[in-house]
N, CA and C of each residue as an Amber inpcrd file, in Angstrom:
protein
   570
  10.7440000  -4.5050000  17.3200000   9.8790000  -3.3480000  17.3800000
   9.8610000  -2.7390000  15.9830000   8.8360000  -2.4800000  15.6130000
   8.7880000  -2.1610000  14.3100000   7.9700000  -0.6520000  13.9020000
   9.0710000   0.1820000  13.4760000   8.5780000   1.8300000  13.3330000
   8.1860000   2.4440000  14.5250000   9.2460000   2.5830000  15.3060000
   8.6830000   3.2190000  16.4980000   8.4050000   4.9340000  16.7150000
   7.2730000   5.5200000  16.5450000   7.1620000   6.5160000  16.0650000
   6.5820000   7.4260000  17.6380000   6.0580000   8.1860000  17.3860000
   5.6190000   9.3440000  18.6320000   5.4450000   8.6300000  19.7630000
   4.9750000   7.0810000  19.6200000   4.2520000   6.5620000  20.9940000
   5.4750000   5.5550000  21.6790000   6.5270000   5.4620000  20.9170000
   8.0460000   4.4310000  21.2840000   7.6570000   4.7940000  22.8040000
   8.0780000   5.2000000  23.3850000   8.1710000   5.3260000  24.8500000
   7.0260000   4.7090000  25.7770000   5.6960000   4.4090000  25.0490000
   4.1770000   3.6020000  25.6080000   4.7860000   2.4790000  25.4380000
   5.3290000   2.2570000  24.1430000   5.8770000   0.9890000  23.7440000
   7.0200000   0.2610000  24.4990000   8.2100000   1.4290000  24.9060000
   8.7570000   0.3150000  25.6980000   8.1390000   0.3260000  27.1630000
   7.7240000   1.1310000  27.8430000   7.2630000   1.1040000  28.5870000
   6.1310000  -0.6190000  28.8150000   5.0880000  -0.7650000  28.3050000
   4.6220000  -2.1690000  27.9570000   5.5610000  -3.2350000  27.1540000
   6.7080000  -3.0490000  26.7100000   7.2740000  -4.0090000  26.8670000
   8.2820000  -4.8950000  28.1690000   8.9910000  -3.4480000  29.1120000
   9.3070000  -3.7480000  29.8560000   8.2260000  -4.3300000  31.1050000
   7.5540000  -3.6320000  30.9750000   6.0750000  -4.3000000  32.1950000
   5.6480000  -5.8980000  31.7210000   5.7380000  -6.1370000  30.5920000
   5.5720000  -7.7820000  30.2140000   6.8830000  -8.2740000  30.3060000
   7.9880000  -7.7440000  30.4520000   8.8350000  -8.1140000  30.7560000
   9.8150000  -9.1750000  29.7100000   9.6070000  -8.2240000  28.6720000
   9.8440000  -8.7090000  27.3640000  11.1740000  -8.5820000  27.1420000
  11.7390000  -8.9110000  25.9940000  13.2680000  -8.7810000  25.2100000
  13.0970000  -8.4740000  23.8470000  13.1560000  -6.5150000  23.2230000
  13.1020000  -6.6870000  22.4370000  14.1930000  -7.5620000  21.1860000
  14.1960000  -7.8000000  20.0500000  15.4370000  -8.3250000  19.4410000
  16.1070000  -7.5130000  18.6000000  15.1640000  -6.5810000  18.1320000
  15.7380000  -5.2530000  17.3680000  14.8460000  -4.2470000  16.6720000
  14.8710000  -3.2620000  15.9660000  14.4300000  -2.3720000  15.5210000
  14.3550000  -2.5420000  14.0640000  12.9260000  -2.5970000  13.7370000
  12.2750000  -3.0060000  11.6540000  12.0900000  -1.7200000  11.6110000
  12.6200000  -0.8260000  10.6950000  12.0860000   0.2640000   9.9940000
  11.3410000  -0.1830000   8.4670000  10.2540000   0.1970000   8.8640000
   9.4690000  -0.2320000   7.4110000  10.2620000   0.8180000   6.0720000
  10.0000000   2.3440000   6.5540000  11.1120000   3.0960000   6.0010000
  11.6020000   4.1720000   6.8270000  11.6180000   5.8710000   6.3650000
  12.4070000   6.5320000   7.1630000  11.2130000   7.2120000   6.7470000
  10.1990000   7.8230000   7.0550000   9.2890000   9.3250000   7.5130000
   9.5980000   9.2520000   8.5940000   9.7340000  10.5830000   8.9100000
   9.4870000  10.9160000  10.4330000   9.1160000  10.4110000  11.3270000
   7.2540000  10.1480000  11.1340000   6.5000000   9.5910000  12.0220000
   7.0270000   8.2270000  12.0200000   7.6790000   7.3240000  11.7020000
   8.0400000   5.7230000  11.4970000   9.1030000   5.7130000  12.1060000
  10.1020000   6.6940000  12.6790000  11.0440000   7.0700000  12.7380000
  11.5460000   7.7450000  14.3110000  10.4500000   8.6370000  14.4310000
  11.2130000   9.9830000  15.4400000  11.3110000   9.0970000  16.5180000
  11.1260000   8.1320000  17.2940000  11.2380000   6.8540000  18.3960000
  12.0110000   6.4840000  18.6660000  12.8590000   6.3910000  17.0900000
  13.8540000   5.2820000  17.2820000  15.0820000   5.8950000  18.9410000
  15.1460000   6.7740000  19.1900000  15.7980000   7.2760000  20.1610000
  15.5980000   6.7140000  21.5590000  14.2480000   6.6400000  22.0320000
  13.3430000   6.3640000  22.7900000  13.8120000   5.4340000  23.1840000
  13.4960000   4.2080000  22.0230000  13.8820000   2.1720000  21.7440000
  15.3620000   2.2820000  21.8920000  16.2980000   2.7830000  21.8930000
  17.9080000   3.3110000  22.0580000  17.8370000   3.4390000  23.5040000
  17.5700000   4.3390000  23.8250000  17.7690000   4.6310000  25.3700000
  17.6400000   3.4060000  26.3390000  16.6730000   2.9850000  26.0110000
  16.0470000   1.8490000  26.6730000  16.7690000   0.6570000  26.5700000
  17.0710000   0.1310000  25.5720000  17.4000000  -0.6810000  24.3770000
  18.9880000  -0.4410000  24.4130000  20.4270000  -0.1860000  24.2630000
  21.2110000   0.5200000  23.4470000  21.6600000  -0.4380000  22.6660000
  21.5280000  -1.7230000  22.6360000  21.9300000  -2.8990000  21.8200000
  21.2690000  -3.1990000  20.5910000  20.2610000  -3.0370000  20.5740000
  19.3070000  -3.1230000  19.4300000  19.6920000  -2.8950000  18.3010000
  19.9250000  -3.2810000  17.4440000  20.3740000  -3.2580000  15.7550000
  18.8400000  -2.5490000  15.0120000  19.1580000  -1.8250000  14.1740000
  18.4630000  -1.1060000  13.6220000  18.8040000  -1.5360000  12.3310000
  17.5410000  -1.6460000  11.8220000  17.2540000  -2.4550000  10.2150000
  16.7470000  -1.4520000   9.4950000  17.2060000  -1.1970000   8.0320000
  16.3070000  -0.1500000   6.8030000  17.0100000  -0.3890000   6.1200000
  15.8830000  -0.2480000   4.6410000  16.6890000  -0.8670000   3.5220000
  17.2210000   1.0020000   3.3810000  18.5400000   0.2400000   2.4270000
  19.1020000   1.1790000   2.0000000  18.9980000   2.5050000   1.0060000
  17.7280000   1.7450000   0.4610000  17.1720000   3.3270000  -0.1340000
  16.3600000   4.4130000   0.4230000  16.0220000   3.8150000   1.8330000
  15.6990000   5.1480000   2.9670000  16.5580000   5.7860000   3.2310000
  17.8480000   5.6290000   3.1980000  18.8810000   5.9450000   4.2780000
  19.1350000   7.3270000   4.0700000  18.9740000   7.9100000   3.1280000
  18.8020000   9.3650000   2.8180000  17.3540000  10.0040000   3.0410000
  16.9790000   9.5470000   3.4090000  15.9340000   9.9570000   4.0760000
  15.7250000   9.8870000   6.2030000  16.1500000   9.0900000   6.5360000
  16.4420000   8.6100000   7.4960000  17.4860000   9.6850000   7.9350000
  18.9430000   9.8740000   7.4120000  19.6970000  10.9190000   7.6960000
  19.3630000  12.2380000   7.3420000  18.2140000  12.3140000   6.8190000
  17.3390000  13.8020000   6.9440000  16.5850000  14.1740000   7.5160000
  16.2950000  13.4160000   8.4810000  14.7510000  13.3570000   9.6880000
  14.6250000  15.0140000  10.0590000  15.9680000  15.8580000  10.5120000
  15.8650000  16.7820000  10.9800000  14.7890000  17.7880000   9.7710000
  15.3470000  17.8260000   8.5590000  15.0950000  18.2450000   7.5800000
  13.1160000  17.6160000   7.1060000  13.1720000  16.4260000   7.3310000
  11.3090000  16.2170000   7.2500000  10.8010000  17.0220000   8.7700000
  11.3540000  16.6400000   9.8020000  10.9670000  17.2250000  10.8180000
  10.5960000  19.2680000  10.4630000  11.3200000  19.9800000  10.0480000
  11.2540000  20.7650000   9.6010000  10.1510000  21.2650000   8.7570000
  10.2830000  20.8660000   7.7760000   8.9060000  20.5400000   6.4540000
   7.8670000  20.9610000   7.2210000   7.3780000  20.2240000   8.6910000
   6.1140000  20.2000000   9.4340000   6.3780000  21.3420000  10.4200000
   7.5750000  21.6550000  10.7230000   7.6260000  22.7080000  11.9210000
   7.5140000  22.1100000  13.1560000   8.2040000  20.6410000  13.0590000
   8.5060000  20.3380000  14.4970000   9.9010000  20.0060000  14.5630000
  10.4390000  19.1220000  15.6280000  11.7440000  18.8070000  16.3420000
  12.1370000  17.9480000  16.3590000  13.3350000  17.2510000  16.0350000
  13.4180000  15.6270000  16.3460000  14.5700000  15.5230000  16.9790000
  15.0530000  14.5210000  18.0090000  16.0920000  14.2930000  18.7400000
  16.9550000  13.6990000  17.1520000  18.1260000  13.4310000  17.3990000
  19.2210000  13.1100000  16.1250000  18.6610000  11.6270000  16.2750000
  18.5670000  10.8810000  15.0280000  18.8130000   9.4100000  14.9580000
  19.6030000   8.2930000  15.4060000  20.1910000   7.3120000  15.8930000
  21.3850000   6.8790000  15.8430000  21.6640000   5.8540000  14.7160000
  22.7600000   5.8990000  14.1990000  22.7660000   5.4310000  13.2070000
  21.8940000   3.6480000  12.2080000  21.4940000   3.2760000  11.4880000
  21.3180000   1.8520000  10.9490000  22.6240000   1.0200000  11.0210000
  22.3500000   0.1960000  11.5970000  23.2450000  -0.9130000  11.6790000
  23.2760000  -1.8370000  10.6490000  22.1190000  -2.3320000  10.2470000
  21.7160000  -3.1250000   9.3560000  20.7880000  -3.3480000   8.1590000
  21.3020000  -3.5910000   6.7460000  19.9640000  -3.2050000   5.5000000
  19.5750000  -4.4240000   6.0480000  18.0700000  -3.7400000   5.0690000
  17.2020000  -4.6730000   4.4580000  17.1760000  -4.5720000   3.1500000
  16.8440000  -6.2510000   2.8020000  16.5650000  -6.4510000   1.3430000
  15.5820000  -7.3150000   0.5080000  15.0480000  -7.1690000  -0.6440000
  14.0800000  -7.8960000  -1.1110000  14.5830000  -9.2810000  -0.5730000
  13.1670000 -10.1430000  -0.2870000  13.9370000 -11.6190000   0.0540000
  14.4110000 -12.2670000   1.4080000  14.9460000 -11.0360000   1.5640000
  15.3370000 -11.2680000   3.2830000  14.5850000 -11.8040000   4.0100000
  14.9580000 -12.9700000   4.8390000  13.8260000 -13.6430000   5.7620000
  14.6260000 -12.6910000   7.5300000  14.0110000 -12.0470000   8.0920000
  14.3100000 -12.0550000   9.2250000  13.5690000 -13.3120000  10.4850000
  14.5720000 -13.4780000  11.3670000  14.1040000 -14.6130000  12.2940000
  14.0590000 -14.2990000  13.5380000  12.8250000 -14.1570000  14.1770000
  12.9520000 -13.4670000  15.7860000  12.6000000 -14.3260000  16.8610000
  12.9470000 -15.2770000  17.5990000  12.7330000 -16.7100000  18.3380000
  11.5540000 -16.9950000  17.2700000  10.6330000 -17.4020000  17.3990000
   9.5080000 -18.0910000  16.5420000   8.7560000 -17.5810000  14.9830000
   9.0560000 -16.0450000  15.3590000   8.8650000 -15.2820000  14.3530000
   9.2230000 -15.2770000  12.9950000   9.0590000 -15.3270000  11.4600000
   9.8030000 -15.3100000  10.4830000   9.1290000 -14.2570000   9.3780000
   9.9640000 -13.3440000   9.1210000   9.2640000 -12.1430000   8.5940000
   9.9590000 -12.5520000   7.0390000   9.3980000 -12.1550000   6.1230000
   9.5690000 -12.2450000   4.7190000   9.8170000 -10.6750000   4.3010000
  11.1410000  -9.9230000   3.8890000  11.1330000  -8.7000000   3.7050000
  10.8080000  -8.5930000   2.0940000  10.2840000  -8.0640000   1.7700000
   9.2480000  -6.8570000   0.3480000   9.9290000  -6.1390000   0.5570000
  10.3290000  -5.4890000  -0.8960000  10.6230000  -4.1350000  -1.2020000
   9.4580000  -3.9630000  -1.8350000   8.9030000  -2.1410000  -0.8840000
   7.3430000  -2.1280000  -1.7150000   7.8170000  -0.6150000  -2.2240000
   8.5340000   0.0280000  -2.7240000   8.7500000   1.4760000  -2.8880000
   7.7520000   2.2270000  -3.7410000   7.7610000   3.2620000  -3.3040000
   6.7430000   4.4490000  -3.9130000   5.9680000   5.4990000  -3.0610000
   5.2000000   4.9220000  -1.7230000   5.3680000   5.6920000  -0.9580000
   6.7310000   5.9610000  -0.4230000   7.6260000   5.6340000  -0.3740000
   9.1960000   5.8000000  -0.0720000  10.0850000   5.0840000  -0.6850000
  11.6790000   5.4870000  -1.2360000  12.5110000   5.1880000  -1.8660000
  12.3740000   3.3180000  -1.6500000  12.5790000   3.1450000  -0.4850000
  13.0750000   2.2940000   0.0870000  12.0670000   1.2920000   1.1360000
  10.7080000   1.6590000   1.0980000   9.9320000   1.0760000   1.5570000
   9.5960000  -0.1820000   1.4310000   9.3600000  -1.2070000   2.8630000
   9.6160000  -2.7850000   2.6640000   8.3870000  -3.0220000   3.4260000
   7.6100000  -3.9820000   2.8970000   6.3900000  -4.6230000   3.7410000
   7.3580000  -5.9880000   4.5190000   6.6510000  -6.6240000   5.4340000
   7.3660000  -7.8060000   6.4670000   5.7680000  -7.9830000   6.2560000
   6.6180000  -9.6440000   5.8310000   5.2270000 -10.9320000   5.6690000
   5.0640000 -12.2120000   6.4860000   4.4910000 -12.3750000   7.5620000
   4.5820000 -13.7180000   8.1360000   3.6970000 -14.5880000   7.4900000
   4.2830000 -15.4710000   6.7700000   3.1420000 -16.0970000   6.1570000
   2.4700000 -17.1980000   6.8260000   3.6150000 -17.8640000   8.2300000
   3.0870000 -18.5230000   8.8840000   1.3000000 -18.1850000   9.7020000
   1.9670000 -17.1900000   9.8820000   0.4190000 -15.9800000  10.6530000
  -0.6370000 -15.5030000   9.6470000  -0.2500000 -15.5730000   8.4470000
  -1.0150000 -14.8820000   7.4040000  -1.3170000 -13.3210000   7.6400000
  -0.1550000 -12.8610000   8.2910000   0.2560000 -11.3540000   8.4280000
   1.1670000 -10.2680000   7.6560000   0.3830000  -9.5500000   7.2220000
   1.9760000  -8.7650000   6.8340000   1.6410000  -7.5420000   7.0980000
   3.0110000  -6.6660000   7.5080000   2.7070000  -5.6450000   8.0590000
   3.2880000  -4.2800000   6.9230000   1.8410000  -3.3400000   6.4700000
   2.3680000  -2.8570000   4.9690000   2.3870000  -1.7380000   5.1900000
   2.5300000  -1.1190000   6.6640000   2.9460000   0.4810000   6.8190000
   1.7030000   1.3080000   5.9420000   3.2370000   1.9570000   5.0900000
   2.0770000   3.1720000   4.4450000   2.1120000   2.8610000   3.2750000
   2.2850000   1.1790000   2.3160000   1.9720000   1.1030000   1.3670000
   0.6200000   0.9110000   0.7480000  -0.1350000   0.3620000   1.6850000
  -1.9560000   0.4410000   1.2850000  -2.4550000   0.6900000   2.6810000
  -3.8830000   0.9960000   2.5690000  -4.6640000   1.3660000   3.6290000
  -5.9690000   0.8420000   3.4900000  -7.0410000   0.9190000   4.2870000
  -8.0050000   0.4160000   4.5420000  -8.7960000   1.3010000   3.2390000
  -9.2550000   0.8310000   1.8800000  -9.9450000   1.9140000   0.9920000
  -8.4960000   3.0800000   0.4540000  -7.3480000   2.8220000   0.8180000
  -6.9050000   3.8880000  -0.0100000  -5.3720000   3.3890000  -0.1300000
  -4.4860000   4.2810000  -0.2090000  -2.8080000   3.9020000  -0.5170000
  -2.1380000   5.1560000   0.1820000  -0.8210000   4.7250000  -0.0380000
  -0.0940000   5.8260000   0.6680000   0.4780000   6.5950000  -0.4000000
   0.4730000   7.7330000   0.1010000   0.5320000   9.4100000  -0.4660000
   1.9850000   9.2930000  -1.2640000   2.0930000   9.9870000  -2.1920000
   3.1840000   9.6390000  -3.4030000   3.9880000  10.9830000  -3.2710000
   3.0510000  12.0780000  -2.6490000   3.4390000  13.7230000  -2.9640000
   4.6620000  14.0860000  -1.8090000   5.5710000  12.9340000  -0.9050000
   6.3570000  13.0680000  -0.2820000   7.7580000  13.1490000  -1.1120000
   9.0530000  13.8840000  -0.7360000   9.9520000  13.5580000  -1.3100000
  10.2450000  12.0490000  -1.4480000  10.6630000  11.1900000  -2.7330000
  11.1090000  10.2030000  -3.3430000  10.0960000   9.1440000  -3.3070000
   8.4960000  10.2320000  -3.1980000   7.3580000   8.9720000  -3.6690000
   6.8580000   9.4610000  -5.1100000   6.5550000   7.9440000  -5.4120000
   6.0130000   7.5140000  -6.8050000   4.8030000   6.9180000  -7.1830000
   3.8300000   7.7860000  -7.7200000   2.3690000   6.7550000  -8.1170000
   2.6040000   5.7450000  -8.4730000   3.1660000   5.8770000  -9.6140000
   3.2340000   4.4120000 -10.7480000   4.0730000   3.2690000  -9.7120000
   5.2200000   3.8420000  -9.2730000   5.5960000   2.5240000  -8.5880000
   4.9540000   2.1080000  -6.9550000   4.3330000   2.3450000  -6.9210000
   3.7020000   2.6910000  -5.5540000   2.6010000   1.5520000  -6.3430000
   1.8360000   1.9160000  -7.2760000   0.9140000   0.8370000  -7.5740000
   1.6230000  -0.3800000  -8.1380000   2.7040000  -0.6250000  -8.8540000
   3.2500000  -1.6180000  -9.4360000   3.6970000  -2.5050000  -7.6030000
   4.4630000  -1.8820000  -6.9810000   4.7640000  -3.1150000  -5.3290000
   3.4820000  -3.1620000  -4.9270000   2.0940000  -2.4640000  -4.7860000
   0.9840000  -3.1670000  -4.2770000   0.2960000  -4.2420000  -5.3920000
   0.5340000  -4.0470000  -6.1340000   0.2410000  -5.3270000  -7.4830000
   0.9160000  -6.5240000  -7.2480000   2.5820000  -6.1970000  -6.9840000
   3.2840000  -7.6080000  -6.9360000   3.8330000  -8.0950000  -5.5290000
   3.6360000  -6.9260000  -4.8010000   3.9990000  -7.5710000  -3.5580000
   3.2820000  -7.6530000  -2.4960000   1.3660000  -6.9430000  -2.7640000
   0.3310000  -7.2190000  -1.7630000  -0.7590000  -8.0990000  -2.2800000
  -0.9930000  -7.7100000  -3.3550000  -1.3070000  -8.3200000  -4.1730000
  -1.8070000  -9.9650000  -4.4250000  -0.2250000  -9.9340000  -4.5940000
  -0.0280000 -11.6490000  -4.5170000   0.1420000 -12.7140000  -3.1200000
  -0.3830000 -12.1370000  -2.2350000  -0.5050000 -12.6370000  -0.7680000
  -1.5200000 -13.1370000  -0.9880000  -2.1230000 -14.1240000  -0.5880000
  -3.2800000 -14.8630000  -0.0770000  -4.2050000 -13.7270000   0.7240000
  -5.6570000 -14.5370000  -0.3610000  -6.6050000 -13.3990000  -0.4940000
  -6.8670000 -12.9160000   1.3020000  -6.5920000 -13.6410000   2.3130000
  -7.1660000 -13.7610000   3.8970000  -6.4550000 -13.4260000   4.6720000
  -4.7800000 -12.8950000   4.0150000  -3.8620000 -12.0400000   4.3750000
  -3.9710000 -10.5030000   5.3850000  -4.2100000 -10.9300000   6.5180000
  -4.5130000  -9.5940000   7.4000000  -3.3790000  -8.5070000   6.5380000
  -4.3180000  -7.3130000   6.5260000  -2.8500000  -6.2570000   6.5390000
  -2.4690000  -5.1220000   7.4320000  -1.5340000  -5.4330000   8.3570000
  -1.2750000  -4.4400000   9.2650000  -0.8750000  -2.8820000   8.4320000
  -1.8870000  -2.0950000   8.8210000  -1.3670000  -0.6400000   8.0220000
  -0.3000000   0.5160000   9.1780000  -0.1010000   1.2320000   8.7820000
   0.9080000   2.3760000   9.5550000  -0.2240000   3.2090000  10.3140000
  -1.3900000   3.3540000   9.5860000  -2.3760000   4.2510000  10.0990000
  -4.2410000   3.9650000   9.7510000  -4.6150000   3.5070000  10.8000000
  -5.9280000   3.1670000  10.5150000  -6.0650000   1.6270000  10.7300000
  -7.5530000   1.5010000  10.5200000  -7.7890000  -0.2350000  11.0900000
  -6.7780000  -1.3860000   9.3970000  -6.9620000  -2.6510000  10.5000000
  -6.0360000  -3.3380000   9.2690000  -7.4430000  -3.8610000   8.2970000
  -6.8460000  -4.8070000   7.2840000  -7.8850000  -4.7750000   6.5570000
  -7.2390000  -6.4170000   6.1720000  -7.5990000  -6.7480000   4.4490000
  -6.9100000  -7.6820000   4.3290000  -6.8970000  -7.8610000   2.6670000
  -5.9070000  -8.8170000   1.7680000  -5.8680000  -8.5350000   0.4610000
  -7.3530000  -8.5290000   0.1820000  -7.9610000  -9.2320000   0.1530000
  -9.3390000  -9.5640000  -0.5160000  -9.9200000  -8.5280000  -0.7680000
 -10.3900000  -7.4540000   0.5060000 -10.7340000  -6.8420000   0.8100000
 -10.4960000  -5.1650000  -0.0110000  -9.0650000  -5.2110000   0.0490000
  -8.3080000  -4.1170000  -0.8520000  -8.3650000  -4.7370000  -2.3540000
  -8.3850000  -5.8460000  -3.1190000  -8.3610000  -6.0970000  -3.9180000
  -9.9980000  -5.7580000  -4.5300000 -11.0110000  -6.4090000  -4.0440000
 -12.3640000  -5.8610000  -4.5560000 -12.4620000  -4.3990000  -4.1590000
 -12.6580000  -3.8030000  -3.2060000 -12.9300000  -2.5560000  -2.8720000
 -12.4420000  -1.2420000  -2.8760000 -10.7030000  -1.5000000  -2.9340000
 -10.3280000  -0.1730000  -2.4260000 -10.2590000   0.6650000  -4.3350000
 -10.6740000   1.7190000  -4.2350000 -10.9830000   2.5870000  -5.0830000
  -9.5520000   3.0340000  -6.0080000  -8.8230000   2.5930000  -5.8660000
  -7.3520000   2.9380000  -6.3140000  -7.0860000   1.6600000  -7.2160000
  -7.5780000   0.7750000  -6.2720000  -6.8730000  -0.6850000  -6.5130000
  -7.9520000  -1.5500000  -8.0750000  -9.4080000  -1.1100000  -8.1890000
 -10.1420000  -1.6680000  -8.8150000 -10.2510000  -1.0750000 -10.1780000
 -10.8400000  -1.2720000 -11.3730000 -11.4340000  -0.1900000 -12.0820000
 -12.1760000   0.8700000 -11.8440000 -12.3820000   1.7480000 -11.7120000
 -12.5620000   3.4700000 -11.0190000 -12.4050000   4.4610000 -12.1770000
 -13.3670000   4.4710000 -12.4950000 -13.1970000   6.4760000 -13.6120000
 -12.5220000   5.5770000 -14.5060000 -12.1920000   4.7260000 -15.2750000
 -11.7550000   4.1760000 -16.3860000 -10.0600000   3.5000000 -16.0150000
  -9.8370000   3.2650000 -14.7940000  -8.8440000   2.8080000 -14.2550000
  -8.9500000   1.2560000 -14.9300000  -7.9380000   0.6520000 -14.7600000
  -7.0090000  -0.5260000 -14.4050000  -7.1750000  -1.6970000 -13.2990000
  -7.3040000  -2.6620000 -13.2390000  -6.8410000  -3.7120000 -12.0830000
  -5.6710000  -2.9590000 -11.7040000  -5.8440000  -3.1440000 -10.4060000
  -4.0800000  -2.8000000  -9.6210000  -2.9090000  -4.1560000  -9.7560000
């Protein structure tokens, strides 16, 4: 299960009705919204190993504190069991995820690449026409564009991209079009 955020509970709910087995918990990183679930997938779940790379983890043990920021509530976290790291292949029965470190929208932010599927799933590092927001604690423009350069980038142009928010899209697509990513107002290739 990967970022289980406000809707975790739809989620296990349809997983248990398919009558599924999850294998564990991908935190792409630690915002809130990627995050406030993980309780939910616990309850349900209590075995589940929880994955984040380690430069969320201060962020992750501050949920109460982002929760705040917005003026809402969050149940406590339970702790990460397990980093992630550039390189890392995770293996889920058939599944094989390729872990990215993509940081900038977050310390510690990791895209998961199936390349078998020609999937990767890039959260809130790009979006359909745009990128993810830098103005959060421990985000960065510059490096925020340097991991979508080398680590979306360089995916095969037909590369679906699962985003955190909004329809998916795919490199090609973000590479000619998205307004961040092209020359723009005297910009740069991304």
């Amino acid at each position: 299960m990967v970022d289980p955020g406000a809707t975790a509970r739809g989620m296990v709910a349809a997983i248990q009705a398919d009558g599924l087995e999850p294998q564990a918990i991908v935190l792409t990183h630690a915002h809130l919204d990627h995050v406030e679930g993980v309780p939910d997938v616990r309850a349900a779940f209590p075995d589940l190993p929880i994955f984040l790379h380690p430069a969320d983890g201060p962020l992750y043990d501050a949920v109460q504190g982002q929760a705040a920021m917005f003026g809402l509530s969050v149940r406590d976290l339970p702790p990460v069991t397990d980093p992630l790291s550039h390189g890392q292949v995770l293996g889920f029965g058939t599944c094989s995820l390729e872990v990215r470190h993509a940081p900038g929208h977050a310390p510690g932010h990791v895209i998961l690449v199936s390349h078998r599927d020609g999937v990767a799933v890039v959260a809130d590092v790009v979006f359909r026409g745009s990128i993810g927001r830098t103005d959060l604690p421990g985000g960065n423009f510059q490096q925020l564009i340097e991991a979508i350069r080398e680590q979306v980038l360089t995916l095969p142009g037909d590369t679906r991209l699962l985003t955190g928010h909004g329809p998916e899209t795919t490199v090609d697509l973000e590479r000619t079009t998205n307004p961040f990513l092209i020359p723009h107002y005297g910009g740069d290739l991304a």
